[in-house]
Amino acid sequence: MTDQPTVVSVGGDAPYDVTVGRGVLDRIDAALPSATRKVLVVHPPTLSAKAAELRERLQASSAREVLLAEIPDAESGKRVEVAAFCWQVMGQADFTRTDAVVGFGGGAVTDLAGFVAATWLRGVALVQVPTTVLGMVDAAVGGKTGINTAEGKNLVGAFWPPRAVICDLDLLDTLSANERVAGFAEVVKAGFIWYPEILDLIEADPVAAVDPASPAFRRCIELAIEMKARVVGEDLREAGLREVLNYGHTLGHAIEHAERYQWRHGAAISIGMMYAAELSRLAGRLSDEAVDRHRRILEMLGLPLSYRAGAWPQLLATMQRDKKSRGGMLRFIVLDDIARPTVLQAPDESLLFAAYQEIGQ
Ligand code: GLY
């Protein structure tokens, strides 16, 4: 089914469009540079049939040669060995500087594909085609690319904005409800830090909000992308504003680490947002009603709100280590009100613990 797509523009030094709609996958061809003769489509095993279809379509509509690189899904795809496999495929195909990479998959796949594009011959064109909610509203937009090392997540990477991002909502129809809802945590985040209309839509009908067939779902996705586009268009390299995207992520990342990355990102971020809201309240910034709104909305979606009470020392140690490896002080994004994010720098440990007691169980 094809309908009228929405185009969101990302500004900055290397502007590009994010196209959202049904049946927009065909736009890849036009998004690739005209000089491109070879295209590497990086995809996970679950999308191998769709990637083969994409290759047929691209080869039929242009004189381009399309190579497929199937990589492991999720975090196990974000390894240097996997990047080396893609470099080998490119090297053997005489991939030149005018050729291009397409990232076709969830957030981990687009992160890896972006890193491969950023590093091959010091950078070739990249088109991102995210196939999950999380990928569409977060990972594929904003130019962050990278891989993990034994020491931590995303420690190696580059800012490498894509030429285009194509969000074909048809691709979400086969996603499991769990995966869709977990990805929706980042949409909820966009509601709390930027566009409260998202929160209104969820409260009005939480079932429709996460149903890809509903107009409410599409509107939520578009608003979340619009928010990300505005933030990264202004601050690609996270020198300031982009940090607001970390709402719920300081504790969320520590929970993901404690769970050995077996949890879905959105589940950890949901707890992290609940924590950030409690921290905002205890710091005298956010009202009780706004904190209750967090609880109500996350609960409506079936996202988790609490974590093991006894885990605090471990979580705090992880947050401290993360802070050290990134060379800064412990910082949290908190809210002065809905849609008014700000930074809380070096908060007292007793305040941090008090906020955790509100969500520990
Ligand atoms: N996912 C956070 C960022 O793109 O900055």
PDB file of N, CA, C and O and ligand atoms in Angstrom, residues 134 137-144 154 159 186 189 228 231-232 235-236 238 242-246 249 253 265, ligand 1:
ATOM      1  N   LEU A 134      12.608   1.332  16.988  1.00  0.00           N
ATOM      2  CA  LEU A 134      13.793   1.935  17.597  1.00  0.00           C
ATOM      3  C   LEU A 134      14.738   2.497  16.536  1.00  0.00           C
ATOM      4  O   LEU A 134      15.273   3.591  16.670  1.00  0.00           O
ATOM      5  N   VAL A 137      13.116   5.799  14.910  1.00  0.00           N
ATOM      6  CA  VAL A 137      13.023   7.041  15.684  1.00  0.00           C
ATOM      7  C   VAL A 137      14.343   7.420  16.334  1.00  0.00           C
ATOM      8  O   VAL A 137      14.495   8.533  16.820  1.00  0.00           O
ATOM      9  N   ASP A 138      15.297   6.504  16.359  1.00  0.00           N
ATOM     10  CA  ASP A 138      16.528   6.831  17.068  1.00  0.00           C
ATOM     11  C   ASP A 138      17.796   6.479  16.285  1.00  0.00           C
ATOM     12  O   ASP A 138      18.455   7.347  15.716  1.00  0.00           O
ATOM     13  N   ALA A 139      18.120   5.171  16.217  1.00  0.00           N
ATOM     14  CA  ALA A 139      19.464   4.790  15.753  1.00  0.00           C
ATOM     15  C   ALA A 139      19.820   5.281  14.347  1.00  0.00           C
ATOM     16  O   ALA A 139      20.940   5.721  14.111  1.00  0.00           O
ATOM     17  N   ALA A 140      18.853   5.202  13.418  1.00  0.00           N
ATOM     18  CA  ALA A 140      19.211   5.492  12.017  1.00  0.00           C
ATOM     19  C   ALA A 140      19.249   6.983  11.700  1.00  0.00           C
ATOM     20  O   ALA A 140      19.742   7.385  10.661  1.00  0.00           O
ATOM     21  N   VAL A 141      18.718   7.790  12.616  1.00  0.00           N
ATOM     22  CA  VAL A 141      18.674   9.241  12.386  1.00  0.00           C
ATOM     23  C   VAL A 141      19.707   9.895  13.295  1.00  0.00           C
ATOM     24  O   VAL A 141      19.723   9.631  14.494  1.00  0.00           O
ATOM     25  N   GLY A 142      20.581  10.718  12.728  1.00  0.00           N
ATOM     26  CA  GLY A 142      21.480  11.459  13.612  1.00  0.00           C
ATOM     27  C   GLY A 142      22.947  11.201  13.398  1.00  0.00           C
ATOM     28  O   GLY A 142      23.787  11.863  14.002  1.00  0.00           O
ATOM     29  N   GLY A 143      23.297  10.222  12.548  1.00  0.00           N
ATOM     30  CA  GLY A 143      24.688  10.076  12.143  1.00  0.00           C
ATOM     31  C   GLY A 143      25.624   9.429  13.141  1.00  0.00           C
ATOM     32  O   GLY A 143      26.827   9.394  12.918  1.00  0.00           O
ATOM     33  N   LYS A 144      25.116   8.883  14.262  1.00  0.00           N
ATOM     34  CA  LYS A 144      26.024   8.159  15.164  1.00  0.00           C
ATOM     35  C   LYS A 144      26.202   6.759  14.613  1.00  0.00           C
ATOM     36  O   LYS A 144      25.209   6.071  14.347  1.00  0.00           O
ATOM     37  N   ASN A 154      29.703   0.865  21.998  1.00  0.00           N
ATOM     38  CA  ASN A 154      29.866   2.077  21.171  1.00  0.00           C
ATOM     39  C   ASN A 154      31.154   2.839  21.466  1.00  0.00           C
ATOM     40  O   ASN A 154      31.194   4.059  21.362  1.00  0.00           O
ATOM     41  N   PHE A 159      30.895   9.977  13.703  1.00  0.00           N
ATOM     42  CA  PHE A 159      29.686  10.681  13.299  1.00  0.00           C
ATOM     43  C   PHE A 159      29.696  10.679  11.780  1.00  0.00           C
ATOM     44  O   PHE A 159      30.613  11.240  11.161  1.00  0.00           O
ATOM     45  N   GLU A 186      11.440   4.930  23.263  1.00  0.00           N
ATOM     46  CA  GLU A 186      12.138   6.114  22.747  1.00  0.00           C
ATOM     47  C   GLU A 186      11.135   7.145  22.219  1.00  0.00           C
ATOM     48  O   GLU A 186      11.419   8.334  22.206  1.00  0.00           O
ATOM     49  N   LYS A 189       9.937   8.885  25.256  1.00  0.00           N
ATOM     50  CA  LYS A 189      10.977   9.851  25.654  1.00  0.00           C
ATOM     51  C   LYS A 189      10.810  11.161  24.883  1.00  0.00           C
ATOM     52  O   LYS A 189      10.863  12.250  25.463  1.00  0.00           O
ATOM     53  N   LYS A 228      14.044  14.266  16.904  1.00  0.00           N
ATOM     54  CA  LYS A 228      15.454  13.879  16.751  1.00  0.00           C
ATOM     55  C   LYS A 228      16.109  14.718  15.660  1.00  0.00           C
ATOM     56  O   LYS A 228      17.249  15.160  15.794  1.00  0.00           O
ATOM     57  N   VAL A 231      16.985  18.163  16.989  1.00  0.00           N
ATOM     58  CA  VAL A 231      18.088  18.146  17.958  1.00  0.00           C
ATOM     59  C   VAL A 231      19.420  17.886  17.251  1.00  0.00           C
ATOM     60  O   VAL A 231      20.386  18.630  17.432  1.00  0.00           O
ATOM     61  N   VAL A 232      19.482  16.846  16.414  1.00  0.00           N
ATOM     62  CA  VAL A 232      20.779  16.516  15.802  1.00  0.00           C
ATOM     63  C   VAL A 232      21.133  17.503  14.680  1.00  0.00           C
ATOM     64  O   VAL A 232      22.306  17.681  14.367  1.00  0.00           O
ATOM     65  N   ASP A 235      22.901  20.020  16.721  1.00  0.00           N
ATOM     66  CA  ASP A 235      24.070  19.598  17.510  1.00  0.00           C
ATOM     67  C   ASP A 235      24.458  18.165  17.164  1.00  0.00           C
ATOM     68  O   ASP A 235      24.243  17.249  17.961  1.00  0.00           O
ATOM     69  N   LEU A 236      25.054  17.988  15.980  1.00  0.00           N
ATOM     70  CA  LEU A 236      25.424  16.637  15.538  1.00  0.00           C
ATOM     71  C   LEU A 236      26.361  15.951  16.540  1.00  0.00           C
ATOM     72  O   LEU A 236      26.187  14.795  16.895  1.00  0.00           O
ATOM     73  N   GLU A 238      27.027  16.274  19.730  1.00  0.00           N
ATOM     74  CA  GLU A 238      26.691  16.240  21.157  1.00  0.00           C
ATOM     75  C   GLU A 238      27.538  17.202  21.976  1.00  0.00           C
ATOM     76  O   GLU A 238      28.105  16.852  23.013  1.00  0.00           O
ATOM     77  N   ARG A 242      22.196  17.949  22.108  1.00  0.00           N
ATOM     78  CA  ARG A 242      21.945  16.523  21.841  1.00  0.00           C
ATOM     79  C   ARG A 242      21.902  15.688  23.118  1.00  0.00           C
ATOM     80  O   ARG A 242      21.296  14.615  23.157  1.00  0.00           O
ATOM     81  N   GLU A 243      22.549  16.192  24.158  1.00  0.00           N
ATOM     82  CA  GLU A 243      22.583  15.435  25.411  1.00  0.00           C
ATOM     83  C   GLU A 243      21.171  15.182  25.961  1.00  0.00           C
ATOM     84  O   GLU A 243      20.961  14.227  26.701  1.00  0.00           O
ATOM     85  N   VAL A 244      20.202  16.028  25.591  1.00  0.00           N
ATOM     86  CA  VAL A 244      18.839  15.808  26.116  1.00  0.00           C
ATOM     87  C   VAL A 244      18.281  14.454  25.686  1.00  0.00           C
ATOM     88  O   VAL A 244      17.400  13.892  26.341  1.00  0.00           O
ATOM     89  N   LEU A 245      18.837  13.918  24.594  1.00  0.00           N
ATOM     90  CA  LEU A 245      18.359  12.607  24.121  1.00  0.00           C
ATOM     91  C   LEU A 245      18.712  11.506  25.121  1.00  0.00           C
ATOM     92  O   LEU A 245      18.224  10.386  25.020  1.00  0.00           O
ATOM     93  N   ASN A 246      19.582  11.821  26.072  1.00  0.00           N
ATOM     94  CA  ASN A 246      19.978  10.821  27.071  1.00  0.00           C
ATOM     95  C   ASN A 246      18.988  10.730  28.229  1.00  0.00           C
ATOM     96  O   ASN A 246      19.286  10.072  29.230  1.00  0.00           O
ATOM     97  N   HIS A 249      18.644   7.510  30.045  1.00  0.00           N
ATOM     98  CA  HIS A 249      19.688   6.613  29.546  1.00  0.00           C
ATOM     99  C   HIS A 249      20.831   6.366  30.521  1.00  0.00           C
ATOM    100  O   HIS A 249      21.535   5.375  30.392  1.00  0.00           O
ATOM    101  N   HIS A 253      21.353   2.618  30.719  1.00  0.00           N
ATOM    102  CA  HIS A 253      22.545   1.911  30.227  1.00  0.00           C
ATOM    103  C   HIS A 253      23.128   1.009  31.301  1.00  0.00           C
ATOM    104  O   HIS A 253      23.600  -0.095  31.003  1.00  0.00           O
ATOM    105  N   HIS A 265      16.544  -2.646  24.740  1.00  0.00           N
ATOM    106  CA  HIS A 265      16.961  -1.286  25.117  1.00  0.00           C
ATOM    107  C   HIS A 265      15.787  -0.506  25.724  1.00  0.00           C
ATOM    108  O   HIS A 265      15.924   0.122  26.780  1.00  0.00           O
TER     109      HIS A 265
HETATM  110  N1  GLY B   1      20.606   7.833  20.808  1.00  0.00           N
HETATM  111  C1  GLY B   1      21.092   9.075  21.284  1.00  0.00           C
HETATM  112  C2  GLY B   1      21.689   9.925  20.207  1.00  0.00           C
HETATM  113  O1  GLY B   1      21.498   9.662  19.049  1.00  0.00           O
HETATM  114  O2  GLY B   1      22.349  10.872  20.535  1.00  0.00           O
END
